[in-house]
Amino acid sequence: MIKLVYFKMRALAEAPQMLMRAYGIEYTYLMSWDHFGDQWSKVKPRVPFKQLPILELDNGIQIGQSIAILNYIETVKGLSIRDPEKAAEACAILQSSQELFAPLNPTVNFAVGEDFKAKRDAMRSDLESRFSDLERYLNKYDGRYFVDDMPRAAEFACFHHLDLSKKLDPKLLDGFPRLMEFVDDMTSIDEVSEYMKNRPELVDVGVEPKLVIDGIAHPTGVNKT
């Protein structure tokens, strides 16, 4: 069975997990220390691009970089868009969505106190600008998603960041009705809903972020606790 390897945080492993679940790919999710049997600082030099997540295939090949992982999943499940123009638009949306990673994901997962508040307030206008771009794309075609009625890598990447942004401010999306509809559509996918209900809960954001794993609250990070 393929393995998705990451850390204790809600970030770049979310979209691949939801995409694989939505299209019936079985996988195992492992923390870095469980997969490699050592602390991240010692493992990092031999990991592709010295960062996670990685997708490790049954033959041992390790796919690094989150966009490459998402593209691989699309390819093996036959989700590629045949129209070259729409395919390019979907690629652009995926890249644009992934650009939301910083500072959104690090802030939600790690920033505390006044540092959290300062980063939250500083990124608000940039987030709203990017949300406006994404909303415009959603309004371009008639389907439920960006180019048609099938959610692919771009949709799951975008959805993750929109969902995570609620940890900054639950009302951040209120000015973007089409994005809110999109979030509802993604959440209505049975596999996505089930995943969100059962994934580790991210708590105490902005105070002392933790992931609740098997009923135990662990501080977010790259080290075993």
PDB file of C-alpha atoms in Angstrom:
ATOM      1  CA  MET A   1       0.000   0.000   0.000  1.00  0.00           C
ATOM      2  CA  ILE A   2       1.279   3.477  -0.822  1.00  0.00           C
ATOM      3  CA  LYS A   3       2.296   5.738   2.053  1.00  0.00           C
ATOM      4  CA  LEU A   4       1.818   9.460   2.588  1.00  0.00           C
ATOM      5  CA  VAL A   5       4.419  10.811   5.002  1.00  0.00           C
ATOM      6  CA  TYR A   6       4.136  14.142   6.803  1.00  0.00           C
ATOM      7  CA  PHE A   7       4.143  15.813  10.225  1.00  0.00           C
ATOM      8  CA  LYS A   8       1.804  16.869  13.046  1.00  0.00           C
ATOM      9  CA  MET A   9       0.096  19.742  11.291  1.00  0.00           C
ATOM     10  CA  ARG A  10      -2.902  20.442   9.089  1.00  0.00           C
ATOM     11  CA  ALA A  11      -1.268  21.572   5.902  1.00  0.00           C
ATOM     12  CA  LEU A  12       0.045  20.096   2.662  1.00  0.00           C
ATOM     13  CA  ALA A  13      -1.036  16.509   3.311  1.00  0.00           C
ATOM     14  CA  GLU A  14      -4.726  17.434   3.466  1.00  0.00           C
ATOM     15  CA  ALA A  15      -5.486  17.824  -0.252  1.00  0.00           C
ATOM     16  CA  PRO A  16      -3.740  14.562  -1.263  1.00  0.00           C
ATOM     17  CA  GLN A  17      -5.587  12.640   1.442  1.00  0.00           C
ATOM     18  CA  MET A  18      -8.984  13.975   0.421  1.00  0.00           C
ATOM     19  CA  LEU A  19      -8.269  13.420  -3.272  1.00  0.00           C
ATOM     20  CA  MET A  20      -7.189   9.816  -2.671  1.00  0.00           C
ATOM     21  CA  ARG A  21     -10.205   9.100  -0.506  1.00  0.00           C
ATOM     22  CA  ALA A  22     -12.605  10.653  -2.990  1.00  0.00           C
ATOM     23  CA  TYR A  23     -11.331   8.402  -5.781  1.00  0.00           C
ATOM     24  CA  GLY A  24     -10.775   5.196  -3.866  1.00  0.00           C
ATOM     25  CA  ILE A  25      -6.998   5.048  -3.510  1.00  0.00           C
ATOM     26  CA  GLU A  26      -5.977   3.144  -0.406  1.00  0.00           C
ATOM     27  CA  TYR A  27      -3.017   4.606   1.454  1.00  0.00           C
ATOM     28  CA  THR A  28      -1.369   4.726   4.848  1.00  0.00           C
ATOM     29  CA  TYR A  29      -0.665   8.057   6.537  1.00  0.00           C
ATOM     30  CA  LEU A  30       2.514   8.080   8.585  1.00  0.00           C
ATOM     31  CA  MET A  31       4.327  10.635  10.672  1.00  0.00           C
ATOM     32  CA  SER A  32       7.920  11.166   9.604  1.00  0.00           C
ATOM     33  CA  TRP A  33       9.423   9.528  12.705  1.00  0.00           C
ATOM     34  CA  ASP A  34       7.228   6.453  12.370  1.00  0.00           C
ATOM     35  CA  HIS A  35       8.101   5.984   8.705  1.00  0.00           C
ATOM     36  CA  PHE A  36      11.820   6.681   8.881  1.00  0.00           C
ATOM     37  CA  GLY A  37      12.464   5.512  12.435  1.00  0.00           C
ATOM     38  CA  ASP A  38      14.469   8.599  13.308  1.00  0.00           C
ATOM     39  CA  GLN A  39      14.081  12.292  14.070  1.00  0.00           C
ATOM     40  CA  TRP A  40      13.414  14.620  11.156  1.00  0.00           C
ATOM     41  CA  SER A  41      16.681  16.561  11.453  1.00  0.00           C
ATOM     42  CA  LYS A  42      18.630  13.362  10.734  1.00  0.00           C
ATOM     43  CA  VAL A  43      16.333  12.122   7.975  1.00  0.00           C
ATOM     44  CA  LYS A  44      15.876  15.427   6.141  1.00  0.00           C
ATOM     45  CA  PRO A  45      19.125  15.369   4.084  1.00  0.00           C
ATOM     46  CA  ARG A  46      18.109  12.178   2.271  1.00  0.00           C
ATOM     47  CA  VAL A  47      14.455  13.044   1.591  1.00  0.00           C
ATOM     48  CA  PRO A  48      13.513  14.396  -1.872  1.00  0.00           C
ATOM     49  CA  PHE A  49      13.962  18.183  -1.813  1.00  0.00           C
ATOM     50  CA  LYS A  50      14.579  17.904   1.969  1.00  0.00           C
ATOM     51  CA  GLN A  51      10.910  18.408   2.776  1.00  0.00           C
ATOM     52  CA  LEU A  52       7.612  16.643   3.280  1.00  0.00           C
ATOM     53  CA  PRO A  53       5.056  15.472   2.354  1.00  0.00           C
ATOM     54  CA  ILE A  54       6.244  12.609   0.204  1.00  0.00           C
ATOM     55  CA  LEU A  55       4.192   9.879  -1.393  1.00  0.00           C
ATOM     56  CA  GLU A  56       6.060   6.579  -1.245  1.00  0.00           C
ATOM     57  CA  LEU A  57       4.874   4.025  -3.790  1.00  0.00           C
ATOM     58  CA  ASP A  58       4.846   0.240  -3.439  1.00  0.00           C
ATOM     59  CA  ASN A  59       8.056   0.023  -5.473  1.00  0.00           C
ATOM     60  CA  GLY A  60       9.871   2.386  -3.093  1.00  0.00           C
ATOM     61  CA  ILE A  61       9.836   5.438  -5.357  1.00  0.00           C
ATOM     62  CA  GLN A  62       9.294   8.616  -3.354  1.00  0.00           C
ATOM     63  CA  ILE A  63       7.369  11.474  -4.948  1.00  0.00           C
ATOM     64  CA  GLY A  64       8.153  14.814  -3.355  1.00  0.00           C
ATOM     65  CA  GLN A  65       6.427  18.194  -3.720  1.00  0.00           C
ATOM     66  CA  SER A  66       2.726  18.458  -3.002  1.00  0.00           C
ATOM     67  CA  ILE A  67       1.687  19.529  -6.516  1.00  0.00           C
ATOM     68  CA  ALA A  68       3.560  16.567  -8.011  1.00  0.00           C
ATOM     69  CA  ILE A  69       1.786  14.269  -5.553  1.00  0.00           C
ATOM     70  CA  LEU A  70      -1.605  15.670  -6.552  1.00  0.00           C
ATOM     71  CA  ASN A  71      -0.751  15.403 -10.253  1.00  0.00           C
ATOM     72  CA  TYR A  72       0.325  11.780  -9.794  1.00  0.00           C
ATOM     73  CA  ILE A  73      -2.985  10.923  -8.122  1.00  0.00           C
ATOM     74  CA  GLU A  74      -4.896  12.601 -10.951  1.00  0.00           C
ATOM     75  CA  THR A  75      -2.935  10.669 -13.558  1.00  0.00           C
ATOM     76  CA  VAL A  76      -3.331   7.199 -12.054  1.00  0.00           C
ATOM     77  CA  LYS A  77      -7.083   7.746 -11.600  1.00  0.00           C
ATOM     78  CA  GLY A  78      -7.610   9.094 -15.108  1.00  0.00           C
ATOM     79  CA  LEU A  79      -8.756  12.527 -13.958  1.00  0.00           C
ATOM     80  CA  SER A  80      -6.715  14.559 -16.440  1.00  0.00           C
ATOM     81  CA  ILE A  81      -8.641  17.194 -18.415  1.00  0.00           C
ATOM     82  CA  ARG A  82      -8.527  16.561 -22.169  1.00  0.00           C
ATOM     83  CA  ASP A  83      -9.181  20.136 -23.265  1.00  0.00           C
ATOM     84  CA  PRO A  84      -5.687  21.705 -23.191  1.00  0.00           C
ATOM     85  CA  GLU A  85      -7.010  25.177 -22.428  1.00  0.00           C
ATOM     86  CA  LYS A  86      -9.119  24.053 -19.485  1.00  0.00           C
ATOM     87  CA  ALA A  87      -6.283  21.805 -18.312  1.00  0.00           C
ATOM     88  CA  ALA A  88      -3.970  24.823 -18.265  1.00  0.00           C
ATOM     89  CA  GLU A  89      -6.552  26.836 -16.327  1.00  0.00           C
ATOM     90  CA  ALA A  90      -6.901  24.037 -13.769  1.00  0.00           C
ATOM     91  CA  CYS A  91      -3.113  23.919 -13.438  1.00  0.00           C
ATOM     92  CA  ALA A  92      -3.009  27.666 -12.853  1.00  0.00           C
ATOM     93  CA  ILE A  93      -5.727  27.390 -10.200  1.00  0.00           C
ATOM     94  CA  LEU A  94      -3.812  24.596  -8.478  1.00  0.00           C
ATOM     95  CA  GLN A  95      -0.617  26.640  -8.399  1.00  0.00           C
ATOM     96  CA  SER A  96      -2.473  29.715  -7.218  1.00  0.00           C
ATOM     97  CA  SER A  97      -4.144  27.728  -4.457  1.00  0.00           C
ATOM     98  CA  GLN A  98      -0.834  26.293  -3.293  1.00  0.00           C
ATOM     99  CA  GLU A  99       0.593  29.796  -3.089  1.00  0.00           C
ATOM    100  CA  LEU A 100      -1.814  30.335  -0.194  1.00  0.00           C
ATOM    101  CA  PHE A 101       0.315  27.950   1.864  1.00  0.00           C
ATOM    102  CA  ALA A 102       2.484  30.735   3.267  1.00  0.00           C
ATOM    103  CA  PRO A 103       1.791  32.467   5.528  1.00  0.00           C
ATOM    104  CA  LEU A 104      -1.628  30.861   6.095  1.00  0.00           C
ATOM    105  CA  ASN A 105      -0.604  27.311   7.027  1.00  0.00           C
ATOM    106  CA  PRO A 106       2.395  28.156   9.238  1.00  0.00           C
ATOM    107  CA  THR A 107       0.398  30.831  11.051  1.00  0.00           C
ATOM    108  CA  VAL A 108      -2.555  28.570  11.818  1.00  0.00           C
ATOM    109  CA  ASN A 109      -0.391  25.629  12.823  1.00  0.00           C
ATOM    110  CA  PHE A 110       2.317  27.370  14.825  1.00  0.00           C
ATOM    111  CA  ALA A 111       1.894  31.097  15.548  1.00  0.00           C
ATOM    112  CA  VAL A 112       0.743  32.093  19.029  1.00  0.00           C
ATOM    113  CA  GLY A 113      -0.289  35.190  20.961  1.00  0.00           C
ATOM    114  CA  GLU A 114       0.487  38.578  19.503  1.00  0.00           C
ATOM    115  CA  ASP A 115       2.528  36.994  16.726  1.00  0.00           C
ATOM    116  CA  PHE A 116      -0.565  35.091  15.584  1.00  0.00           C
ATOM    117  CA  LYS A 117      -2.728  38.223  15.687  1.00  0.00           C
ATOM    118  CA  ALA A 118      -0.166  40.294  13.788  1.00  0.00           C
ATOM    119  CA  LYS A 119       0.276  37.677  11.060  1.00  0.00           C
ATOM    120  CA  ARG A 120      -3.480  37.126  10.793  1.00  0.00           C
ATOM    121  CA  ASP A 121      -4.161  40.827  10.347  1.00  0.00           C
ATOM    122  CA  ALA A 122      -1.245  41.308   7.949  1.00  0.00           C
ATOM    123  CA  MET A 123      -2.346  38.545   5.579  1.00  0.00           C
ATOM    124  CA  ARG A 124      -6.050  39.408   5.523  1.00  0.00           C
ATOM    125  CA  SER A 125      -5.961  41.731   2.504  1.00  0.00           C
ATOM    126  CA  ASP A 126      -3.796  39.346   0.471  1.00  0.00           C
ATOM    127  CA  LEU A 127      -6.098  36.439   1.275  1.00  0.00           C
ATOM    128  CA  GLU A 128      -9.152  38.424   0.276  1.00  0.00           C
ATOM    129  CA  SER A 129      -7.469  39.398  -2.990  1.00  0.00           C
ATOM    130  CA  ARG A 130      -6.675  35.769  -3.797  1.00  0.00           C
ATOM    131  CA  PHE A 131     -10.154  34.678  -2.755  1.00  0.00           C
ATOM    132  CA  SER A 132     -11.553  37.220  -5.204  1.00  0.00           C
ATOM    133  CA  ASP A 133      -9.435  35.678  -7.996  1.00  0.00           C
ATOM    134  CA  LEU A 134     -10.656  32.176  -7.149  1.00  0.00           C
ATOM    135  CA  GLU A 135     -14.268  33.297  -6.971  1.00  0.00           C
ATOM    136  CA  ARG A 136     -13.967  34.849 -10.417  1.00  0.00           C
ATOM    137  CA  TYR A 137     -12.715  31.538 -11.823  1.00  0.00           C
ATOM    138  CA  LEU A 138     -15.568  29.640 -10.198  1.00  0.00           C
ATOM    139  CA  ASN A 139     -18.016  31.953 -11.936  1.00  0.00           C
ATOM    140  CA  LYS A 140     -16.423  31.432 -15.362  1.00  0.00           C
ATOM    141  CA  TYR A 141     -17.971  28.041 -16.153  1.00  0.00           C
ATOM    142  CA  ASP A 142     -21.333  26.459 -15.413  1.00  0.00           C
ATOM    143  CA  GLY A 143     -20.115  23.429 -13.429  1.00  0.00           C
ATOM    144  CA  ARG A 144     -20.041  23.068  -9.664  1.00  0.00           C
ATOM    145  CA  TYR A 145     -16.253  23.285  -9.648  1.00  0.00           C
ATOM    146  CA  PHE A 146     -13.631  25.268 -11.518  1.00  0.00           C
ATOM    147  CA  VAL A 147     -13.960  23.812 -15.024  1.00  0.00           C
ATOM    148  CA  ASP A 148     -16.746  21.217 -14.778  1.00  0.00           C
ATOM    149  CA  ASP A 149     -18.591  18.998 -12.313  1.00  0.00           C
ATOM    150  CA  MET A 150     -15.621  16.849 -11.293  1.00  0.00           C
ATOM    151  CA  PRO A 151     -13.386  17.814  -8.336  1.00  0.00           C
ATOM    152  CA  ARG A 152      -9.705  17.326  -9.035  1.00  0.00           C
ATOM    153  CA  ALA A 153      -6.384  18.430  -7.575  1.00  0.00           C
ATOM    154  CA  ALA A 154      -7.124  22.144  -7.982  1.00  0.00           C
ATOM    155  CA  GLU A 155     -10.406  21.827  -6.129  1.00  0.00           C
ATOM    156  CA  PHE A 156      -8.977  19.873  -3.203  1.00  0.00           C
ATOM    157  CA  ALA A 157      -5.984  22.193  -2.827  1.00  0.00           C
ATOM    158  CA  CYS A 158      -8.223  25.247  -2.912  1.00  0.00           C
ATOM    159  CA  PHE A 159     -10.696  23.684  -0.510  1.00  0.00           C
ATOM    160  CA  HIS A 160      -8.009  22.886   2.043  1.00  0.00           C
ATOM    161  CA  HIS A 161      -6.820  26.475   2.198  1.00  0.00           C
ATOM    162  CA  LEU A 162     -10.327  27.904   2.323  1.00  0.00           C
ATOM    163  CA  ASP A 163     -11.212  25.499   5.111  1.00  0.00           C
ATOM    164  CA  LEU A 164      -8.037  26.328   7.020  1.00  0.00           C
ATOM    165  CA  SER A 165      -8.656  30.063   6.673  1.00  0.00           C
ATOM    166  CA  LYS A 166     -11.663  29.641   8.967  1.00  0.00           C
ATOM    167  CA  LYS A 167      -9.167  29.051  11.777  1.00  0.00           C
ATOM    168  CA  LEU A 168      -7.996  32.622  11.259  1.00  0.00           C
ATOM    169  CA  ASP A 169     -11.481  34.095  11.093  1.00  0.00           C
ATOM    170  CA  PRO A 170     -14.693  32.052  10.665  1.00  0.00           C
ATOM    171  CA  LYS A 171     -16.229  34.958   8.749  1.00  0.00           C
ATOM    172  CA  LEU A 172     -13.362  35.474   6.315  1.00  0.00           C
ATOM    173  CA  LEU A 173     -15.327  33.915   3.443  1.00  0.00           C
ATOM    174  CA  ASP A 174     -18.572  35.748   4.121  1.00  0.00           C
ATOM    175  CA  GLY A 175     -17.928  38.253   1.340  1.00  0.00           C
ATOM    176  CA  PHE A 176     -17.444  35.512  -1.248  1.00  0.00           C
ATOM    177  CA  PRO A 177     -20.747  33.690  -1.811  1.00  0.00           C
ATOM    178  CA  ARG A 178     -19.489  31.553  -4.699  1.00  0.00           C
ATOM    179  CA  LEU A 179     -16.540  30.351  -2.612  1.00  0.00           C
ATOM    180  CA  MET A 180     -18.893  29.530   0.238  1.00  0.00           C
ATOM    181  CA  GLU A 181     -21.033  27.504  -2.177  1.00  0.00           C
ATOM    182  CA  PHE A 182     -17.888  25.751  -3.397  1.00  0.00           C
ATOM    183  CA  VAL A 183     -16.902  24.866   0.172  1.00  0.00           C
ATOM    184  CA  ASP A 184     -20.373  23.437   0.760  1.00  0.00           C
ATOM    185  CA  ASP A 185     -20.144  21.382  -2.443  1.00  0.00           C
ATOM    186  CA  MET A 186     -16.762  19.965  -1.459  1.00  0.00           C
ATOM    187  CA  THR A 187     -17.927  19.201   2.057  1.00  0.00           C
ATOM    188  CA  SER A 188     -20.971  17.383   0.666  1.00  0.00           C
ATOM    189  CA  ILE A 189     -18.721  14.763  -0.962  1.00  0.00           C
ATOM    190  CA  ASP A 190     -19.248  11.762   1.295  1.00  0.00           C
ATOM    191  CA  GLU A 191     -15.578  10.771   1.464  1.00  0.00           C
ATOM    192  CA  VAL A 192     -14.525  14.329   2.235  1.00  0.00           C
ATOM    193  CA  SER A 193     -17.159  14.724   4.923  1.00  0.00           C
ATOM    194  CA  GLU A 194     -16.125  11.422   6.503  1.00  0.00           C
ATOM    195  CA  TYR A 195     -12.449  12.368   6.399  1.00  0.00           C
ATOM    196  CA  MET A 196     -13.047  15.750   8.005  1.00  0.00           C
ATOM    197  CA  LYS A 197     -15.149  14.179  10.729  1.00  0.00           C
ATOM    198  CA  ASN A 198     -12.466  11.647  11.655  1.00  0.00           C
ATOM    199  CA  ARG A 199      -9.181  13.483  11.061  1.00  0.00           C
ATOM    200  CA  PRO A 200      -7.173  14.781  14.035  1.00  0.00           C
ATOM    201  CA  GLU A 201      -8.797  17.924  15.391  1.00  0.00           C
ATOM    202  CA  LEU A 202      -6.713  21.099  15.306  1.00  0.00           C
ATOM    203  CA  VAL A 203      -7.291  22.952  18.580  1.00  0.00           C
ATOM    204  CA  ASP A 204      -6.043  25.996  20.492  1.00  0.00           C
ATOM    205  CA  VAL A 205      -5.071  27.848  17.307  1.00  0.00           C
ATOM    206  CA  GLY A 206      -3.338  31.115  18.133  1.00  0.00           C
ATOM    207  CA  VAL A 207      -2.782  30.059  21.746  1.00  0.00           C
ATOM    208  CA  GLU A 208      -0.960  26.724  21.781  1.00  0.00           C
ATOM    209  CA  PRO A 209      -1.800  24.773  18.607  1.00  0.00           C
ATOM    210  CA  LYS A 210      -2.284  21.026  19.010  1.00  0.00           C
ATOM    211  CA  LEU A 211      -3.566  18.069  17.037  1.00  0.00           C
ATOM    212  CA  VAL A 212      -5.796  15.673  18.929  1.00  0.00           C
ATOM    213  CA  ILE A 213      -4.644  12.219  17.808  1.00  0.00           C
ATOM    214  CA  ASP A 214      -6.412   9.180  19.249  1.00  0.00           C
ATOM    215  CA  GLY A 215      -7.789  11.354  22.020  1.00  0.00           C
ATOM    216  CA  ILE A 216      -4.423  12.828  23.015  1.00  0.00           C
ATOM    217  CA  ALA A 217      -3.522  16.465  22.272  1.00  0.00           C
ATOM    218  CA  HIS A 218      -0.058  16.751  20.741  1.00  0.00           C
ATOM    219  CA  PRO A 219       1.704  20.062  20.036  1.00  0.00           C
ATOM    220  CA  THR A 220       2.013  20.662  16.319  1.00  0.00           C
ATOM    221  CA  GLY A 221       5.467  20.204  14.862  1.00  0.00           C
ATOM    222  CA  VAL A 222       8.037  17.947  13.246  1.00  0.00           C
ATOM    223  CA  ASN A 223       9.115  16.051  16.356  1.00  0.00           C
ATOM    224  CA  LYS A 224       7.664  12.970  18.005  1.00  0.00           C
ATOM    225  CA  THR A 225       5.742  13.560  21.253  1.00  0.00           C
TER     226      THR A 225
END
